């Protein structure tokens, strides 16, 4: 499995990074994102240099269609891909959603494993081959780029899989994706599968082979890298590895493995790795999926050295225990040298340095919140600023606004809350007393103003930075009619952040924003 050392002096081949955070990532229960959130992530992915953004599954809902369409209109430097089943209607809707993109791509799929064909599709091999021919030909007539996936490829009969791939290529597919849909394969087996496809499928050189791995056995990244060694030239992955069940291969791990071990892999990716930390935080705060502390590359402890021996080594020479620098993934401890008296232009300049170009209305809102924060907090770090601006952008569309919150509580008394909200043009107030503490009192008071049937699935608090004056980032997840909605709120006051997160989540739920 070693990369051939004869490649050493030859121009390195490029690996296409295909990000599916907005499609497979969104399929994780509770990761539903609204339009603004998807746009924000898509723009960040484009800026980071992602080659292909799978923006959604347009025929699944109007909200999904609108999001893919908007992303197609806005993103110029990445290919925009839309998912479609092997159905005429799906493919036509997918095309309508991406036809304005500078570089559009249709991704169509059908299962090829005996289990899926017999129990799910109830189709014979011949019928599946026919469906591949029809769906891929239709997609190719509409769109110059067609990605075809053999769902559950790793549990498919090899000879049939080869036939299916051959049919897809003959019908016009230019990328062939081999998903490990249920996260079942192993690095050695997946390597062998990709190699055997390369060696046995007629016309395989007319298509790019792609890996798409799920993490049910914790092997998604290893399997993807293994496929790459066997000749796959596209890797499908998501930020923080979010996705169905245990998730997908994590983009940041794949990219940093390729960069850090380039002596071994000897391929190229065109990703600005210094954006990794920021985009990981963005996806985490939008979806409410916390990143585990010891997660590779983006976990809070990924660059922390605790033991005395390690610290001693690091002080003598960082490379003793550090295989990549925190700076290479965008961790920098720069303090924003702005304070209460700073003006808009200094604020705007710093945002620009951090990669934000926002319109005047949003800038004004963010500036007001920045001034508020500067009143409460001694030092404002870039992380504070990123949390503040991201939540201003995401919550910009909300019809609900927290106008006032007063809380009175203590060890020997019930929690009393007075809360005032703005709903459209109306102001409404509620008073409430709870035996179960201030957060319960706030949520129940909000429920008095905005009645709903949703159950609270998650309430999570995380500090944006260190210190007791840190902003708290609160994530709230609500479930109604089997649908899960998540939203966040940030403030130096954890109760205010909780109220903001709760009303943002209700706003999503009320508007059924998908
Ligand atoms: O895991 C899978 O098989 C998929 C396909 C739709 C590509 O996500
Ligand atoms: Zn998948």
Short mmCIF file of C-alpha atoms and ligand atoms in Angstrom, two decimals:
data_model
loop_
_atom_site.label_atom_id
_atom_site.label_comp_id
_atom_site.label_asym_id
_atom_site.label_seq_id
_atom_site.Cartn_x
_atom_site.Cartn_y
_atom_site.Cartn_z
CA UNK A 1 0.00 0.00 0.00
CA UNK A 2 2.98 2.35 0.08
CA UNK A 3 2.93 5.24 -2.33
CA UNK A 4 5.26 4.46 -5.19
CA UNK A 5 8.59 6.21 -4.58
CA UNK A 6 9.02 6.63 -8.35
CA UNK A 7 6.42 9.42 -8.08
CA UNK A 8 8.77 11.53 -6.00
CA UNK A 9 9.91 13.88 -8.77
CA UNK A 10 6.78 13.82 -10.87
CA UNK A 11 4.19 16.62 -10.65
CA UNK A 12 1.80 15.70 -7.89
CA UNK A 13 -1.71 14.69 -8.79
CA UNK A 14 -4.55 16.76 -7.42
CA UNK A 15 -7.15 15.29 -5.08
CA UNK A 16 -10.62 16.78 -5.54
CA UNK A 17 -12.10 17.70 -2.19
CA UNK A 18 -15.86 17.20 -2.36
CA UNK A 19 -17.59 18.57 0.71
CA UNK A 20 -21.00 17.18 1.60
CA UNK A 21 -21.58 18.96 4.93
CA UNK A 22 -24.70 20.62 3.50
CA UNK A 23 -26.13 17.32 2.22
CA UNK A 24 -24.89 14.18 4.03
CA UNK A 25 -23.86 16.34 7.00
CA UNK A 26 -27.34 17.77 7.24
CA UNK A 27 -28.76 14.23 7.28
CA UNK A 28 -27.42 13.82 10.84
CA UNK A 29 -30.50 14.00 13.10
CA UNK A 30 -30.73 17.54 14.46
CA UNK A 31 -28.26 19.08 12.02
CA UNK A 32 -30.98 20.78 9.97
CA UNK A 33 -29.78 24.19 8.78
CA UNK A 34 -31.72 27.14 7.45
CA UNK A 35 -30.98 29.10 4.30
CA UNK A 36 -28.81 31.77 5.94
CA UNK A 37 -26.79 29.14 7.77
CA UNK A 38 -26.24 27.12 4.60
CA UNK A 39 -25.15 30.22 2.69
CA UNK A 40 -22.68 31.12 5.39
CA UNK A 41 -21.17 27.62 5.35
CA UNK A 42 -21.11 27.47 1.53
CA UNK A 43 -19.29 30.81 1.30
CA UNK A 44 -16.74 29.64 3.88
CA UNK A 45 -16.20 26.36 2.01
CA UNK A 46 -15.66 28.29 -1.22
CA UNK A 47 -13.19 30.59 0.48
CA UNK A 48 -11.35 27.61 1.95
CA UNK A 49 -10.86 26.25 -1.60
CA UNK A 50 -13.20 23.25 -1.55
CA UNK A 51 -13.46 21.97 -5.15
CA UNK A 52 -17.04 20.66 -5.02
CA UNK A 53 -19.79 21.67 -2.61
CA UNK A 54 -22.68 19.21 -2.45
CA UNK A 55 -25.27 21.81 -1.54
CA UNK A 56 -28.28 19.57 -0.91
CA UNK A 57 -30.91 17.12 -2.07
CA UNK A 58 -33.26 19.57 -3.85
CA UNK A 59 -36.24 17.29 -4.41
CA UNK A 60 -36.48 16.51 -0.66
CA UNK A 61 -38.18 19.83 0.17
CA UNK A 62 -38.78 23.37 -1.10
CA UNK A 63 -36.38 24.71 1.53
CA UNK A 64 -33.65 22.39 0.29
CA UNK A 65 -34.30 23.40 -3.33
CA UNK A 66 -34.16 27.13 -2.46
CA UNK A 67 -30.90 26.70 -0.55
CA UNK A 68 -29.20 24.87 -3.44
CA UNK A 69 -30.47 27.49 -5.90
CA UNK A 70 -29.22 30.41 -3.79
CA UNK A 71 -25.83 28.76 -3.25
CA UNK A 72 -25.58 28.17 -7.02
CA UNK A 73 -26.20 31.87 -7.67
CA UNK A 74 -23.66 33.07 -5.14
CA UNK A 75 -20.72 30.66 -5.16
CA UNK A 76 -18.40 31.16 -8.14
CA UNK A 77 -15.20 29.30 -7.36
CA UNK A 78 -16.48 25.86 -6.38
CA UNK A 79 -18.52 23.38 -8.38
CA UNK A 80 -22.07 23.15 -6.98
CA UNK A 81 -23.50 19.68 -6.82
CA UNK A 82 -27.10 18.55 -6.22
CA UNK A 83 -28.12 15.03 -5.22
CA UNK A 84 -30.85 13.10 -7.04
CA UNK A 85 -32.18 9.54 -6.88
CA UNK A 86 -32.33 7.61 -10.14
CA UNK A 87 -35.69 9.22 -10.92
CA UNK A 88 -36.64 11.60 -13.71
CA UNK A 89 -38.34 14.07 -11.39
CA UNK A 90 -35.42 14.14 -8.92
CA UNK A 91 -32.90 14.72 -11.69
CA UNK A 92 -34.92 17.48 -13.36
CA UNK A 93 -35.44 19.27 -10.03
CA UNK A 94 -31.75 18.88 -9.22
CA UNK A 95 -30.88 20.49 -12.55
CA UNK A 96 -33.30 23.39 -12.00
CA UNK A 97 -31.65 24.08 -8.66
CA UNK A 98 -28.08 24.24 -10.03
CA UNK A 99 -28.54 25.46 -13.60
CA UNK A 100 -27.36 28.98 -12.70
CA UNK A 101 -24.14 27.74 -11.10
CA UNK A 102 -20.90 28.60 -12.86
CA UNK A 103 -19.88 24.97 -12.57
CA UNK A 104 -22.91 22.71 -11.95
CA UNK A 105 -22.88 19.00 -11.20
CA UNK A 106 -25.64 16.40 -10.78
CA UNK A 107 -24.96 13.55 -8.37
CA UNK A 108 -27.29 10.65 -8.99
CA UNK A 109 -27.28 7.31 -7.21
CA UNK A 110 -28.89 3.90 -6.95
CA UNK A 111 -28.09 0.96 -4.69
CA UNK A 112 -26.16 -1.98 -6.16
CA UNK A 113 -25.94 -4.37 -3.20
CA UNK A 114 -28.15 -7.49 -3.09
CA UNK A 115 -29.59 -6.41 0.30
CA UNK A 116 -30.67 -3.00 -1.00
CA UNK A 117 -31.86 -4.21 -4.41
CA UNK A 118 -33.97 -7.01 -2.94
CA UNK A 119 -35.42 -5.39 0.19
CA UNK A 120 -35.39 -1.66 -0.48
CA UNK A 121 -35.63 -1.16 -4.23
CA UNK A 122 -37.33 -4.48 -5.01
CA UNK A 123 -35.54 -4.42 -8.35
CA UNK A 124 -33.60 -7.05 -10.24
CA UNK A 125 -30.02 -6.49 -11.45
CA UNK A 126 -31.32 -5.94 -14.98
CA UNK A 127 -33.79 -3.31 -13.77
CA UNK A 128 -31.06 -1.52 -11.81
CA UNK A 129 -28.79 -1.46 -14.88
CA UNK A 130 -31.66 -0.01 -16.91
CA UNK A 131 -32.30 2.64 -14.24
CA UNK A 132 -28.61 3.59 -14.27
CA UNK A 133 -28.66 3.97 -18.05
CA UNK A 134 -31.79 6.14 -18.02
CA UNK A 135 -30.90 8.31 -15.02
CA UNK A 136 -27.29 8.98 -16.00
CA UNK A 137 -28.19 9.69 -19.65
CA UNK A 138 -30.89 12.14 -18.56
CA UNK A 139 -28.55 13.85 -16.09
CA UNK A 140 -25.79 14.07 -18.71
CA UNK A 141 -28.18 15.58 -21.26
CA UNK A 142 -28.89 18.35 -18.78
CA UNK A 143 -25.51 18.86 -17.14
CA UNK A 144 -21.91 18.43 -18.33
CA UNK A 145 -20.75 17.03 -14.98
CA UNK A 146 -22.39 13.86 -13.69
CA UNK A 147 -21.31 12.06 -10.55
CA UNK A 148 -22.80 8.57 -10.24
CA UNK A 149 -22.83 6.62 -6.98
CA UNK A 150 -23.31 2.91 -6.40
CA UNK A 151 -25.01 3.09 -3.02
CA UNK A 152 -23.79 0.37 -0.64
CA UNK A 153 -20.98 -0.38 -3.10
CA UNK A 154 -18.84 -2.09 -0.47
CA UNK A 155 -21.49 -4.78 0.09
CA UNK A 156 -22.18 -5.25 -3.62
CA UNK A 157 -21.32 -8.25 -5.71
CA UNK A 158 -18.12 -7.20 -7.50
CA UNK A 159 -18.99 -8.46 -10.98
CA UNK A 160 -22.35 -6.70 -10.87
CA UNK A 161 -20.71 -3.54 -9.47
CA UNK A 162 -18.26 -3.53 -12.41
CA UNK A 163 -21.17 -3.87 -14.83
CA UNK A 164 -23.06 -1.05 -13.12
CA UNK A 165 -20.04 1.26 -13.26
CA UNK A 166 -19.43 0.41 -16.92
CA UNK A 167 -23.08 1.27 -17.68
CA UNK A 168 -22.82 4.58 -15.81
CA UNK A 169 -19.66 5.59 -17.70
CA UNK A 170 -21.16 4.56 -21.03
CA UNK A 171 -24.23 6.68 -20.23
CA UNK A 172 -22.09 9.76 -19.55
CA UNK A 173 -20.97 9.77 -15.90
CA UNK A 174 -17.60 11.45 -15.49
CA UNK A 175 -17.16 10.75 -11.78
CA UNK A 176 -17.80 7.33 -10.26
CA UNK A 177 -18.33 7.31 -6.53
CA UNK A 178 -17.92 4.11 -4.51
CA UNK A 179 -19.71 4.74 -1.21
CA UNK A 180 -19.14 2.71 1.90
CA UNK A 181 -22.71 3.63 2.80
CA UNK A 182 -22.89 1.69 6.07
CA UNK A 183 -19.27 2.14 7.18
CA UNK A 184 -18.57 -1.58 6.79
CA UNK A 185 -15.32 -1.80 4.87
CA UNK A 186 -11.72 -1.79 6.09
CA UNK A 187 -8.72 0.09 4.63
CA UNK A 188 -7.22 -3.04 3.04
CA UNK A 189 -10.52 -4.24 1.59
CA UNK A 190 -11.45 -0.79 0.23
CA UNK A 191 -7.98 -0.43 -1.33
CA UNK A 192 -8.49 -3.76 -3.04
CA UNK A 193 -11.97 -2.80 -4.25
CA UNK A 194 -10.79 0.47 -5.81
CA UNK A 195 -7.80 -1.26 -7.42
CA UNK A 196 -10.00 -4.00 -8.83
CA UNK A 197 -12.40 -1.41 -10.28
CA UNK A 198 -9.42 0.30 -11.91
CA UNK A 199 -8.18 -3.01 -13.29
CA UNK A 200 -11.45 -4.54 -14.46
CA UNK A 201 -13.96 -1.89 -15.52
CA UNK A 202 -13.97 -1.05 -19.22
CA UNK A 203 -13.37 2.69 -19.87
CA UNK A 204 -12.64 3.41 -16.20
CA UNK A 205 -9.94 5.86 -17.36
CA UNK A 206 -12.76 8.08 -18.72
CA UNK A 207 -13.98 8.81 -15.17
CA UNK A 208 -12.60 10.02 -11.87
CA UNK A 209 -12.97 7.53 -9.05
CA UNK A 210 -14.30 8.88 -5.79
CA UNK A 211 -14.39 7.67 -2.16
CA UNK A 212 -17.34 8.30 0.17
CA UNK A 213 -16.92 6.70 3.58
CA UNK A 214 -19.07 6.52 6.69
CA UNK A 215 -17.62 6.18 10.15
CA UNK A 216 -19.64 3.38 11.77
CA UNK A 217 -16.45 1.48 12.64
CA UNK A 218 -14.34 4.63 13.07
CA UNK A 219 -12.54 3.90 9.77
CA UNK A 220 -13.94 6.59 7.45
CA UNK A 221 -10.76 8.67 7.18
CA UNK A 222 -8.45 5.65 6.99
CA UNK A 223 -10.66 4.09 4.32
CA UNK A 224 -10.75 7.32 2.27
CA UNK A 225 -6.97 7.66 2.38
CA UNK A 226 -6.64 4.02 1.42
CA UNK A 227 -8.90 4.56 -1.60
CA UNK A 228 -6.72 7.48 -2.57
CA UNK A 229 -3.61 5.29 -2.48
CA UNK A 230 -5.42 2.84 -4.75
CA UNK A 231 -6.16 5.58 -7.28
CA UNK A 232 -9.30 7.44 -6.17
CA UNK A 233 -8.89 11.12 -7.05
CA UNK A 234 -11.94 12.58 -5.33
CA UNK A 235 -12.72 12.31 -1.62
CA UNK A 236 -16.19 13.07 -0.27
CA UNK A 237 -16.13 14.35 3.27
CA UNK A 238 -17.72 16.75 5.77
CA UNK A 239 -16.57 19.37 8.24
CA UNK A 240 -16.10 17.80 11.71
CA UNK A 241 -17.12 14.49 10.11
CA UNK A 242 -20.84 15.14 10.66
CA UNK A 243 -23.29 12.98 8.72
CA UNK A 244 -25.68 10.05 8.83
CA UNK A 245 -25.32 7.93 12.02
CA UNK A 246 -21.62 7.99 13.06
CA UNK A 247 -20.93 10.54 10.32
CA UNK A 248 -18.70 10.83 7.27
CA UNK A 249 -14.94 11.13 6.81
CA UNK A 250 -13.79 14.43 8.36
CA UNK A 251 -12.52 16.92 5.79
CA UNK A 252 -10.01 18.46 8.19
CA UNK A 253 -8.45 15.07 8.99
CA UNK A 254 -8.15 14.07 5.34
CA UNK A 255 -6.64 17.38 4.28
CA UNK A 256 -4.19 17.60 7.18
CA UNK A 257 -3.13 13.97 6.70
CA UNK A 258 -2.39 14.70 3.04
CA UNK A 259 -0.50 17.90 3.90
CA UNK A 260 1.38 16.65 6.95
CA UNK A 261 2.31 13.30 5.42
CA UNK A 262 2.92 14.59 1.93
CA UNK A 263 6.22 12.70 1.92
CA UNK A 264 4.07 9.55 1.93
CA UNK A 265 0.91 10.46 0.02
CA UNK A 266 2.55 12.72 -2.59
CA UNK A 267 -0.66 14.25 -3.86
CA UNK A 268 -1.96 17.79 -3.78
CA UNK A 269 -5.01 19.48 -2.28
CA UNK A 270 -5.85 23.13 -2.89
CA UNK A 271 -7.29 23.90 0.51
CA UNK A 272 -6.46 26.91 2.67
CA UNK A 273 -5.93 24.95 5.89
CA UNK A 274 -5.80 28.11 8.01
CA UNK A 275 -9.58 28.31 7.64
CA UNK A 276 -10.15 24.88 9.17
CA UNK A 277 -10.62 25.94 12.79
CA UNK A 278 -13.01 28.75 11.94
CA UNK A 279 -15.23 26.68 9.70
CA UNK A 280 -15.23 23.81 12.21
CA UNK A 281 -16.53 26.22 14.88
CA UNK A 282 -19.07 27.66 12.48
CA UNK A 283 -20.50 24.23 11.64
CA UNK A 284 -20.47 23.22 15.29
CA UNK A 285 -22.34 26.30 16.46
CA UNK A 286 -24.88 26.17 13.62
CA UNK A 287 -25.69 22.49 14.05
CA UNK A 288 -25.25 22.36 17.82
CA UNK A 289 -22.93 19.37 17.41
CA UNK A 290 -20.11 19.96 19.87
CA UNK A 291 -16.63 18.91 18.77
CA UNK A 292 -15.16 16.39 21.20
CA UNK A 293 -12.17 17.73 23.15
CA UNK A 294 -9.71 15.16 21.81
CA UNK A 295 -10.96 15.26 18.19
CA UNK A 296 -8.04 15.26 15.73
CA UNK A 297 -7.17 18.68 14.24
CA UNK A 298 -10.13 20.69 15.60
CA UNK A 299 -10.64 19.41 19.18
CA UNK A 300 -9.85 21.91 21.95
CA UNK A 301 -7.01 19.64 23.13
CA UNK A 302 -5.60 18.84 19.69
CA UNK A 303 -2.62 21.11 20.26
CA UNK A 304 -2.47 21.05 24.09
CA UNK A 305 0.52 19.49 25.80
CA UNK A 306 0.00 18.44 29.40
CA UNK A 307 2.74 16.13 30.62
CA UNK A 308 5.95 17.65 31.98
CA UNK A 309 8.12 15.58 29.62
CA UNK A 310 6.14 16.80 26.60
CA UNK A 311 6.19 20.42 27.75
CA UNK A 312 9.92 20.23 28.34
CA UNK A 313 10.44 18.81 24.84
CA UNK A 314 8.22 21.48 23.29
CA UNK A 315 10.19 24.25 24.98
CA UNK A 316 13.42 22.85 23.57
CA UNK A 317 12.08 22.22 20.10
CA UNK A 318 8.40 22.22 19.11
CA UNK A 319 8.88 19.43 16.57
CA UNK A 320 9.61 16.98 19.41
CA UNK A 321 5.88 16.57 19.99
CA UNK A 322 4.20 18.67 17.30
CA UNK A 323 3.68 17.24 13.82
CA UNK A 324 1.78 20.29 12.52
CA UNK A 325 1.53 23.80 13.88
CA UNK A 326 -1.65 25.26 15.40
CA UNK A 327 -1.18 28.18 12.99
CA UNK A 328 -1.44 25.84 10.00
CA UNK A 329 -5.07 25.13 10.92
CA UNK A 330 -5.81 28.73 11.84
CA UNK A 331 -5.39 28.74 15.59
CA UNK A 332 -3.94 32.09 16.50
CA UNK A 333 -4.09 33.87 19.78
CA UNK A 334 -4.22 37.38 18.37
CA UNK A 335 -6.09 39.79 20.58
CA UNK A 336 -8.26 42.31 18.88
CA UNK A 337 -6.80 45.66 19.71
CA UNK A 338 -10.16 47.37 19.70
CA UNK A 339 -12.00 48.74 22.66
CA UNK A 340 -15.02 50.77 23.62
CA UNK A 341 -13.75 53.82 21.75
CA UNK A 342 -12.90 52.10 18.48
CA UNK A 343 -14.71 53.20 15.37
CA UNK A 344 -16.51 51.35 12.65
CA UNK A 345 -13.68 51.44 10.15
CA UNK A 346 -11.20 49.73 12.52
CA UNK A 347 -13.90 47.17 13.30
CA UNK A 348 -14.61 46.62 9.59
CA UNK A 349 -10.88 46.27 8.83
CA UNK A 350 -10.44 43.59 11.49
CA UNK A 351 -13.45 41.70 10.15
CA UNK A 352 -11.96 41.87 6.69
CA UNK A 353 -8.69 40.44 8.01
CA UNK A 354 -10.75 37.61 9.51
CA UNK A 355 -12.29 36.95 6.10
CA UNK A 356 -15.69 38.65 6.50
CA UNK A 357 -17.16 40.93 3.88
CA UNK A 358 -20.62 41.76 5.13
CA UNK A 359 -23.16 44.34 3.98
CA UNK A 360 -23.62 47.68 5.77
CA UNK A 361 -26.79 46.66 7.58
CA UNK A 362 -25.17 43.55 9.06
CA UNK A 363 -22.01 45.47 9.83
CA UNK A 364 -24.05 48.00 11.81
CA UNK A 365 -25.81 45.25 13.80
CA UNK A 366 -22.54 43.48 14.50
CA UNK A 367 -20.91 46.78 15.50
CA UNK A 368 -23.66 47.50 18.04
CA UNK A 369 -23.21 44.04 19.53
CA UNK A 370 -19.44 44.52 19.53
CA UNK A 371 -19.83 47.76 21.53
CA UNK A 372 -22.08 45.96 23.98
CA UNK A 373 -19.49 43.23 24.36
CA UNK A 374 -16.67 45.75 24.81
CA UNK A 375 -18.64 47.18 27.74
CA UNK A 376 -18.76 43.81 29.44
CA UNK A 377 -15.45 42.21 28.53
CA UNK A 378 -11.88 43.44 29.05
CA UNK A 379 -10.26 41.77 26.06
CA UNK A 380 -12.06 40.80 22.89
CA UNK A 381 -10.35 37.95 21.06
CA UNK A 382 -10.82 37.07 17.42
CA UNK A 383 -12.82 34.03 18.60
CA UNK A 384 -15.26 36.39 20.37
CA UNK A 385 -15.58 38.43 17.23
CA UNK A 386 -16.16 35.38 15.04
CA UNK A 387 -18.90 34.10 17.42
CA UNK A 388 -20.51 37.52 17.48
CA UNK A 389 -20.49 38.07 13.73
CA UNK A 390 -21.50 34.51 12.82
CA UNK A 391 -24.52 34.68 15.11
CA UNK A 392 -25.44 38.15 13.77
CA UNK A 393 -25.42 36.77 10.24
CA UNK A 394 -27.31 33.61 11.13
CA UNK A 395 -29.91 35.33 13.29
CA UNK A 396 -30.37 38.25 10.94
CA UNK A 397 -33.52 36.72 9.45
CA UNK A 398 -35.17 35.94 12.79
CA UNK A 399 -38.61 37.45 13.36
CA UNK A 400 -38.17 37.14 17.12
CA UNK A 401 -35.98 39.40 19.21
CA UNK A 402 -35.12 39.45 22.88
CA UNK A 403 -35.81 42.97 24.15
CA UNK A 404 -35.36 42.52 27.88
CA UNK A 405 -34.65 39.79 30.42
CA UNK A 406 -34.73 40.13 34.19
CA UNK A 407 -33.96 37.15 36.40
CA UNK A 408 -34.09 36.89 40.15
CA UNK A 409 -32.93 33.63 41.71
CA UNK A 410 -30.82 32.17 44.48
CA UNK A 411 -30.12 29.10 46.59
CA UNK A 412 -33.14 29.65 48.83
CA UNK A 413 -35.70 31.08 46.43
CA UNK A 414 -37.66 30.21 43.35
CA UNK A 415 -36.44 31.62 40.03
CA UNK A 416 -38.46 34.65 38.88
CA UNK A 417 -38.29 35.85 35.31
CA UNK A 418 -39.64 38.84 33.42
CA UNK A 419 -39.04 38.61 29.70
CA UNK A 420 -39.95 40.92 26.86
CA UNK A 421 -39.85 39.79 23.21
CA UNK A 422 -40.41 41.50 19.90
CA UNK A 423 -42.43 39.41 17.47
CA UNK A 424 -42.51 41.19 14.13
CA UNK A 425 -43.74 44.67 15.11
CA UNK A 426 -45.39 43.56 18.35
CA UNK A 427 -43.90 43.60 21.86
CA UNK A 428 -44.97 40.94 24.34
CA UNK A 429 -44.07 40.34 27.96
CA UNK A 430 -44.36 37.33 30.29
CA UNK A 431 -43.64 36.86 34.00
CA UNK A 432 -42.95 33.43 35.41
CA UNK A 433 -41.82 31.72 38.61
CA UNK A 434 -40.20 28.27 38.52
CA UNK A 435 -39.04 25.75 41.10
CA UNK A 436 -36.56 24.38 38.57
CA UNK A 437 -34.15 27.23 38.25
CA UNK A 438 -33.65 30.22 35.96
CA UNK A 439 -33.20 28.39 32.65
CA UNK A 440 -36.47 26.52 33.12
CA UNK A 441 -38.16 29.80 34.12
CA UNK A 442 -36.87 31.55 30.98
CA UNK A 443 -37.91 28.75 28.64
CA UNK A 444 -41.38 28.48 30.25
CA UNK A 445 -41.84 32.26 30.08
CA UNK A 446 -40.97 32.22 26.38
CA UNK A 447 -43.42 29.36 25.90
CA UNK A 448 -46.13 31.51 27.48
CA UNK A 449 -45.54 34.12 24.78
CA UNK A 450 -44.96 31.65 21.94
CA UNK A 451 -46.99 28.50 22.68
CA UNK A 452 -45.61 25.32 21.11
CA UNK A 453 -45.59 21.53 21.51
CA UNK A 454 -41.88 20.95 20.97
CA UNK A 455 -39.80 19.01 23.47
CA UNK A 456 -36.34 20.14 24.55
CA UNK A 457 -33.84 17.60 23.22
CA UNK A 458 -30.61 19.36 24.07
CA UNK A 459 -29.43 22.31 26.15
CA UNK A 460 -25.69 22.81 25.98
CA UNK A 461 -23.39 25.57 27.19
CA UNK A 462 -19.83 26.10 25.99
CA UNK A 463 -17.43 28.97 26.63
CA UNK A 464 -16.18 30.69 23.46
CA UNK A 465 -12.88 31.65 25.12
CA UNK A 466 -11.28 31.16 28.51
CA UNK A 467 -11.88 33.25 31.65
CA UNK A 468 -14.96 34.07 33.69
CA UNK A 469 -15.87 36.95 31.39
CA UNK A 470 -15.97 34.61 28.35
CA UNK A 471 -18.98 34.62 26.08
CA UNK A 472 -21.17 31.58 26.55
CA UNK A 473 -22.35 29.82 23.41
CA UNK A 474 -25.62 28.05 24.17
CA UNK A 475 -27.11 25.44 21.86
CA UNK A 476 -30.78 24.51 22.09
CA UNK A 477 -32.34 21.62 20.20
CA UNK A 478 -36.12 21.20 19.98
CA UNK A 479 -38.14 18.34 18.55
CA UNK A 480 -41.63 18.64 17.12
CA UNK A 481 -43.45 16.13 14.91
CA UNK A 482 -40.30 14.00 14.58
CA UNK A 483 -38.36 16.99 13.25
CA UNK A 484 -35.39 18.38 15.11
CA UNK A 485 -34.29 22.02 15.07
CA UNK A 486 -31.10 23.45 16.55
CA UNK A 487 -30.02 27.03 17.16
CA UNK A 488 -27.45 28.86 19.19
CA UNK A 489 -27.05 32.13 21.07
CA UNK A 490 -23.91 33.83 22.37
CA UNK A 491 -23.56 36.36 25.18
CA UNK A 492 -21.36 36.99 28.20
CA UNK A 493 -24.46 36.30 30.30
CA UNK A 494 -25.29 32.62 30.07
CA UNK A 495 -28.99 33.26 30.79
CA UNK A 496 -29.26 35.83 28.02
CA UNK A 497 -27.45 33.43 25.66
CA UNK A 498 -29.94 30.70 26.69
CA UNK A 499 -32.93 32.93 25.95
CA UNK A 500 -31.49 33.95 22.56
CA UNK A 501 -30.75 30.32 21.61
CA UNK A 502 -34.27 29.26 22.61
CA UNK A 503 -36.04 31.98 20.64
CA UNK A 504 -33.80 31.41 17.61
CA UNK A 505 -34.74 27.74 17.71
CA UNK A 506 -38.42 28.59 18.00
CA UNK A 507 -38.07 30.95 15.06
CA UNK A 508 -36.71 28.07 12.95
CA UNK A 509 -39.45 25.78 14.16
CA UNK A 510 -42.24 28.29 13.57
CA UNK A 511 -41.08 29.05 10.08
CA UNK A 512 -40.35 25.39 9.53
CA UNK A 513 -37.11 26.62 8.03
CA UNK A 514 -35.25 23.57 6.77
O1 LIG B 1 -23.59 7.06 1.82
C1 LIG B 1 -24.09 7.05 0.67
O2 LIG B 1 -24.21 6.02 0.01
C2 LIG B 1 -24.54 8.33 0.14
C3 LIG B 1 -24.86 8.33 -1.33
C4 LIG B 1 -26.09 9.11 -1.61
C5 LIG B 1 -23.69 8.85 -2.07
O3 LIG B 1 -24.54 9.32 0.80
ZN1 LIG B 2 -23.30 9.04 2.63
#
